Amino acid sequence: AYRAWLTDAETDVVINFIIEMGDRGFPLSHRRLKEHVDMLCRSRLGDAFPEKGVGINWTYRFAMKYRDRLKLSDSRPLEDKRG
């Protein structure tokens, strides 16, 4: 836990944000999630946070670690759902 980029409270905020955006119909891609987490960490850590942000596989590992609270899925075009 001491090596994690996010604190427990920040992790809860990020998970709730992911769920809320999915419920609104705008699920986050891995790239968008990385951008939000980078912004959150940069605001708290400042120059101690790497310029490139979290690693390339960070979002995948985050989703796997919290798979009991998050679900990975692909979105479909609106026309498929209308039928």
Short mmCIF file of C-alpha atoms in Angstrom, two decimals:
data_model
loop_
_atom_site.label_atom_id
_atom_site.label_comp_id
_atom_site.label_asym_id
_atom_site.label_seq_id
_atom_site.Cartn_x
_atom_site.Cartn_y
_atom_site.Cartn_z
CA ALA A 1 0.00 0.00 0.00
CA TYR A 2 2.89 2.41 0.66
CA ARG A 3 3.99 2.10 -2.98
CA ALA A 4 0.56 2.82 -4.45
CA TRP A 5 0.01 6.04 -6.37
CA LEU A 6 -3.47 6.48 -4.91
CA THR A 7 -4.49 6.60 -1.29
CA ASP A 8 -7.44 4.46 -0.15
CA ALA A 9 -9.73 7.49 -0.21
CA GLU A 10 -8.58 8.45 -3.71
CA THR A 11 -9.11 4.88 -4.89
CA ASP A 12 -12.71 5.01 -3.67
CA VAL A 13 -13.22 8.34 -5.46
CA VAL A 14 -11.79 6.96 -8.72
CA ILE A 15 -13.92 3.79 -8.54
CA ASN A 16 -17.07 5.81 -7.81
CA PHE A 17 -16.22 8.14 -10.71
CA ILE A 18 -15.79 5.18 -13.09
CA ILE A 19 -19.13 3.70 -12.00
CA GLU A 20 -20.92 7.04 -12.23
CA MET A 21 -19.61 7.75 -15.73
CA GLY A 22 -20.62 4.24 -16.84
CA ASP A 23 -24.12 4.72 -15.42
CA ARG A 24 -24.43 7.99 -17.35
CA GLY A 25 -23.55 6.18 -20.57
CA PHE A 26 -19.99 7.47 -20.91
CA PRO A 27 -17.72 4.60 -19.82
CA LEU A 28 -14.08 5.57 -19.43
CA SER A 29 -11.48 4.15 -21.73
CA HIS A 30 -8.13 3.15 -20.29
CA ARG A 31 -6.63 6.33 -21.77
CA ARG A 32 -9.24 8.59 -20.14
CA LEU A 33 -8.88 6.80 -16.81
CA LYS A 34 -5.11 7.29 -16.97
CA GLU A 35 -5.58 11.00 -17.68
CA HIS A 36 -7.85 11.43 -14.65
CA VAL A 37 -5.56 9.46 -12.34
CA ASP A 38 -2.50 11.36 -13.60
CA MET A 39 -4.23 14.66 -12.90
CA LEU A 40 -5.26 13.50 -9.42
CA CYS A 41 -1.78 12.26 -8.51
CA ARG A 42 -0.05 15.29 -10.00
CA SER A 43 -2.21 17.65 -7.93
CA ARG A 44 -1.34 15.80 -4.71
CA LEU A 45 2.30 14.85 -5.35
CA GLY A 46 3.48 17.74 -7.54
CA ASP A 47 7.02 17.28 -8.88
CA ALA A 48 7.39 13.94 -7.08
CA PHE A 49 4.99 12.42 -9.61
CA PRO A 50 6.65 11.25 -12.87
CA GLU A 51 6.16 13.39 -15.97
CA LYS A 52 4.79 10.42 -17.95
CA GLY A 53 2.25 9.64 -15.23
CA VAL A 54 1.24 6.19 -14.12
CA GLY A 55 2.62 3.27 -16.12
CA ILE A 56 1.26 1.97 -19.39
CA ASN A 57 -0.39 -1.07 -17.76
CA TRP A 58 -1.53 0.70 -14.60
CA THR A 59 -5.20 0.94 -15.62
CA TYR A 60 -5.37 -2.78 -16.48
CA ARG A 61 -3.81 -3.75 -13.14
CA PHE A 62 -6.13 -1.32 -11.32
CA ALA A 63 -9.19 -2.88 -13.00
CA MET A 64 -7.99 -6.38 -12.14
CA LYS A 65 -7.22 -5.48 -8.54
CA TYR A 66 -10.71 -4.04 -8.05
CA ARG A 67 -12.58 -6.44 -10.32
CA ASP A 68 -15.03 -7.17 -7.52
CA ARG A 69 -16.17 -3.52 -7.72
CA LEU A 70 -15.52 -2.80 -11.41
CA LYS A 71 -16.49 -4.58 -14.59
CA LEU A 72 -14.67 -4.29 -17.90
CA SER A 73 -16.93 -4.17 -20.91
CA ASP A 74 -17.01 -2.93 -24.48
CA SER A 75 -19.58 -0.38 -25.48
CA ARG A 76 -21.85 -0.94 -28.45
CA PRO A 77 -23.20 1.56 -30.92
CA LEU A 78 -26.60 2.93 -30.01
CA GLU A 79 -28.24 1.36 -33.10
CA ASP A 80 -27.53 -2.19 -31.82
CA LYS A 81 -29.38 -1.47 -28.61
CA ARG A 82 -32.45 0.06 -30.21
CA GLY A 83 -33.65 -2.97 -32.17
#
